[in-house]
């Protein structure tokens, strides 16, 4: 079951000072993977040890999930992984502005809350302003991976990416049949277990025309 918080409530509209990249990681010069809406964090907890050449940062608006993920990161002593609590649409832009150039090489946005009712669409995480901020911060050839099980949600995400004019499809403009990370998020595992469709797309920040290793 999806658990929602209202990102437009006053509590989540407060801009939070996020730790700098130098405060977060032992080696802040490694390329950065940003996973927005990381939920319980199990995807990153599995991925980070397999990808030691990158730092991995998970952002999540639900504080209890961040606390649980953070506890696991500390217990497992995964030094290239951190989790932060924030509303990405409020707190991320300034943080990205202060990020060293070309450090952000991968962004993943997987299964954001769908907010099905039309009057709630403004609560959806992937807004044009967020995509523009990510594009401005990403390194040339940086990759953007989008994934959802809700057709309406993935279409709106794709519209925001396309309208930004900052990304080029690396997937030939078609859905990816498999997850390129070979690791499923918690939501993805539930969807696949029910044999329901998953909609995945991969983009580059530049004009690269082939899928590169993630």
Short mmCIF file of C-alpha atoms in Angstrom, two decimals:
data_model
loop_
_atom_site.label_atom_id
_atom_site.label_comp_id
_atom_site.label_asym_id
_atom_site.label_seq_id
_atom_site.Cartn_x
_atom_site.Cartn_y
_atom_site.Cartn_z
CA UNK A 1 0.00 0.00 0.00
CA UNK A 2 1.28 3.45 -0.89
CA UNK A 3 1.64 5.78 2.07
CA UNK A 4 1.26 9.45 1.20
CA UNK A 5 2.15 12.72 2.82
CA UNK A 6 0.84 15.97 1.43
CA UNK A 7 3.89 17.80 0.04
CA UNK A 8 1.90 21.05 -0.11
CA UNK A 9 1.21 21.13 3.62
CA UNK A 10 3.04 23.86 5.54
CA UNK A 11 5.43 21.40 7.22
CA UNK A 12 6.77 20.12 3.90
CA UNK A 13 6.93 23.57 2.33
CA UNK A 14 9.79 24.59 4.62
CA UNK A 15 13.12 24.74 2.79
CA UNK A 16 15.66 22.64 4.66
CA UNK A 17 19.40 23.18 4.69
CA UNK A 18 20.80 19.94 3.30
CA UNK A 19 24.29 18.76 4.16
CA UNK A 20 26.85 19.60 1.51
CA UNK A 21 28.45 16.89 -0.59
CA UNK A 22 31.66 17.29 1.43
CA UNK A 23 29.74 16.72 4.66
CA UNK A 24 27.94 13.68 3.34
CA UNK A 25 30.68 11.50 1.89
CA UNK A 26 34.20 10.35 2.76
CA UNK A 27 35.20 10.88 -0.86
CA UNK A 28 33.06 13.77 -2.11
CA UNK A 29 34.80 13.82 -5.50
CA UNK A 30 33.22 10.59 -6.72
CA UNK A 31 30.48 10.90 -9.35
CA UNK A 32 27.08 11.27 -7.73
CA UNK A 33 23.94 9.20 -8.17
CA UNK A 34 20.83 10.98 -6.88
CA UNK A 35 17.74 8.82 -6.24
CA UNK A 36 14.72 11.05 -5.66
CA UNK A 37 11.89 9.43 -3.75
CA UNK A 38 13.99 6.54 -2.44
CA UNK A 39 11.31 5.29 0.01
CA UNK A 40 12.71 2.73 2.47
CA UNK A 41 16.06 2.84 0.63
CA UNK A 42 16.50 -0.87 -0.03
CA UNK A 43 17.29 -0.26 -3.72
CA UNK A 44 20.24 1.98 -2.82
CA UNK A 45 21.31 -0.22 0.08
CA UNK A 46 21.75 -3.05 -2.43
CA UNK A 47 23.15 -0.92 -5.26
CA UNK A 48 25.78 1.19 -3.49
CA UNK A 49 28.10 -1.70 -2.53
CA UNK A 50 27.96 -2.88 -6.15
CA UNK A 51 28.83 0.58 -7.49
CA UNK A 52 31.76 1.79 -5.32
CA UNK A 53 32.86 4.14 -8.11
CA UNK A 54 29.88 6.40 -7.28
CA UNK A 55 28.42 8.13 -4.27
CA UNK A 56 24.69 7.48 -3.86
CA UNK A 57 22.26 9.88 -2.21
CA UNK A 58 18.63 9.01 -1.55
CA UNK A 59 16.05 11.74 -0.95
CA UNK A 60 12.68 10.97 0.62
CA UNK A 61 9.84 13.12 1.95
CA UNK A 62 8.65 10.54 4.51
CA UNK A 63 10.86 11.02 7.55
CA UNK A 64 10.26 7.61 9.20
CA UNK A 65 11.47 5.84 6.04
CA UNK A 66 14.60 8.00 5.95
CA UNK A 67 15.35 7.15 9.58
CA UNK A 68 15.06 3.42 8.86
CA UNK A 69 17.22 3.63 5.75
CA UNK A 70 19.79 5.75 7.54
CA UNK A 71 20.02 3.21 10.36
CA UNK A 72 20.67 0.42 7.86
CA UNK A 73 23.35 2.46 6.09
CA UNK A 74 25.18 3.02 9.36
CA UNK A 75 24.82 -0.60 10.46
CA UNK A 76 26.16 -1.88 7.13
CA UNK A 77 28.88 0.82 7.04
CA UNK A 78 28.25 1.70 3.39
CA UNK A 79 30.43 4.78 3.09
CA UNK A 80 29.33 5.80 -0.41
CA UNK A 81 25.64 5.99 0.53
CA UNK A 82 23.57 8.55 2.45
CA UNK A 83 19.90 9.38 2.89
CA UNK A 84 18.30 12.78 3.48
CA UNK A 85 14.82 13.88 4.46
CA UNK A 86 13.37 16.72 2.38
CA UNK A 87 10.76 17.81 -0.12
CA UNK A 88 12.81 17.75 -3.32
CA UNK A 89 10.67 20.44 -4.93
CA UNK A 90 11.46 22.83 -2.09
CA UNK A 91 14.97 22.05 -0.85
CA UNK A 92 16.85 20.55 -3.79
CA UNK A 93 17.32 23.50 -6.16
CA UNK A 94 19.70 25.49 -3.95
CA UNK A 95 21.61 22.35 -3.03
CA UNK A 96 22.10 21.52 -6.70
CA UNK A 97 23.27 25.07 -7.41
CA UNK A 98 26.10 24.59 -4.91
CA UNK A 99 27.09 21.18 -6.22
CA UNK A 100 30.53 21.05 -7.92
CA UNK A 101 30.29 21.06 -11.69
CA UNK A 102 29.97 17.71 -13.48
CA UNK A 103 29.59 15.74 -10.26
CA UNK A 104 25.96 14.69 -10.79
CA UNK A 105 26.12 11.89 -13.36
CA UNK A 106 23.00 9.85 -12.65
CA UNK A 107 19.48 10.68 -11.46
CA UNK A 108 16.80 8.06 -10.83
CA UNK A 109 13.13 8.77 -10.16
CA UNK A 110 11.23 5.56 -9.55
CA UNK A 111 7.57 5.06 -8.72
CA UNK A 112 6.71 8.53 -7.40
CA UNK A 113 3.39 8.81 -5.59
CA UNK A 114 0.73 8.96 -8.33
CA UNK A 115 -1.86 11.25 -6.69
CA UNK A 116 -4.60 9.92 -8.96
CA UNK A 117 -7.27 12.56 -8.31
CA UNK A 118 -7.04 15.48 -10.72
CA UNK A 119 -7.20 18.07 -7.94
CA UNK A 120 -4.13 16.39 -6.38
CA UNK A 121 -1.95 16.43 -9.52
CA UNK A 122 -0.15 19.52 -8.23
CA UNK A 123 1.18 17.34 -5.41
CA UNK A 124 3.09 15.12 -7.83
CA UNK A 125 6.84 15.22 -7.35
CA UNK A 126 8.00 15.45 -10.95
CA UNK A 127 7.29 19.05 -11.92
CA UNK A 128 8.94 21.01 -14.77
CA UNK A 129 10.91 23.11 -12.28
CA UNK A 130 12.47 20.01 -10.74
CA UNK A 131 13.55 18.65 -14.12
CA UNK A 132 15.03 22.04 -15.06
CA UNK A 133 17.05 22.15 -11.83
CA UNK A 134 18.37 18.64 -12.40
CA UNK A 135 19.30 19.41 -15.99
CA UNK A 136 21.21 22.53 -14.96
CA UNK A 137 23.25 20.54 -12.44
CA UNK A 138 23.91 17.36 -14.40
CA UNK A 139 27.19 16.59 -16.10
CA UNK A 140 27.32 16.26 -19.89
CA UNK A 141 26.22 12.70 -20.74
CA UNK A 142 24.66 12.41 -17.29
CA UNK A 143 21.78 9.94 -17.31
CA UNK A 144 18.18 10.25 -16.13
CA UNK A 145 16.20 7.06 -15.44
CA UNK A 146 12.42 7.20 -14.97
CA UNK A 147 10.19 4.34 -13.88
CA UNK A 148 6.52 3.94 -12.91
CA UNK A 149 3.69 1.44 -13.00
CA UNK A 150 1.07 4.15 -13.64
CA UNK A 151 0.73 5.20 -17.32
CA UNK A 152 -0.62 8.68 -16.51
CA UNK A 153 2.28 9.37 -14.16
CA UNK A 154 5.04 8.25 -16.52
CA UNK A 155 3.49 10.27 -19.36
CA UNK A 156 3.54 13.45 -17.29
CA UNK A 157 7.13 12.73 -16.27
CA UNK A 158 8.06 12.29 -19.92
CA UNK A 159 6.31 15.53 -20.86
CA UNK A 160 8.36 17.42 -18.28
CA UNK A 161 11.59 15.87 -19.56
CA UNK A 162 10.75 16.46 -23.23
CA UNK A 163 9.59 20.02 -22.69
CA UNK A 164 12.81 20.87 -20.85
CA UNK A 165 14.72 20.40 -24.10
CA UNK A 166 17.69 19.22 -22.05
CA UNK A 167 17.58 15.45 -22.49
CA UNK A 168 18.00 12.98 -25.32
CA UNK A 169 16.45 9.47 -25.22
CA UNK A 170 18.92 6.63 -24.94
CA UNK A 171 16.24 4.00 -25.33
CA UNK A 172 15.18 4.66 -28.91
CA UNK A 173 12.03 6.33 -27.66
CA UNK A 174 10.51 3.05 -26.47
CA UNK A 175 9.92 1.43 -23.10
CA UNK A 176 12.83 -0.50 -21.64
CA UNK A 177 11.84 -4.13 -21.09
CA UNK A 178 14.14 -4.59 -18.10
CA UNK A 179 15.58 -2.50 -15.31
CA UNK A 180 19.17 -1.60 -16.33
CA UNK A 181 20.33 -1.80 -12.71
CA UNK A 182 19.22 -5.44 -12.35
CA UNK A 183 17.89 -4.47 -8.92
CA UNK A 184 14.22 -3.86 -8.23
CA UNK A 185 12.83 -1.23 -5.91
CA UNK A 186 10.30 -2.40 -3.34
CA UNK A 187 7.42 -1.09 -5.44
CA UNK A 188 8.85 -2.64 -8.61
CA UNK A 189 9.11 -6.05 -6.95
CA UNK A 190 5.44 -5.84 -5.93
CA UNK A 191 4.36 -4.84 -9.44
CA UNK A 192 6.39 -7.57 -11.13
CA UNK A 193 5.12 -10.16 -8.68
CA UNK A 194 1.59 -9.30 -9.81
CA UNK A 195 2.75 -9.54 -13.45
CA UNK A 196 1.67 -5.96 -14.11
CA UNK A 197 3.40 -3.69 -16.67
CA UNK A 198 6.27 -1.40 -15.77
CA UNK A 199 7.10 1.72 -17.81
CA UNK A 200 10.80 2.64 -17.95
CA UNK A 201 12.71 5.27 -19.92
CA UNK A 202 16.36 6.33 -20.01
CA UNK A 203 17.69 9.74 -21.09
CA UNK A 204 21.03 11.46 -21.46
CA UNK A 205 21.81 15.07 -20.62
CA UNK A 206 23.64 15.34 -23.95
CA UNK A 207 23.34 14.00 -27.48
CA UNK A 208 24.72 10.52 -26.76
CA UNK A 209 22.94 8.00 -28.93
CA UNK A 210 23.67 4.66 -27.27
CA UNK A 211 22.92 3.21 -23.87
CA UNK A 212 26.01 3.38 -21.70
CA UNK A 213 26.69 1.18 -18.66
CA UNK A 214 24.98 2.41 -15.51
#
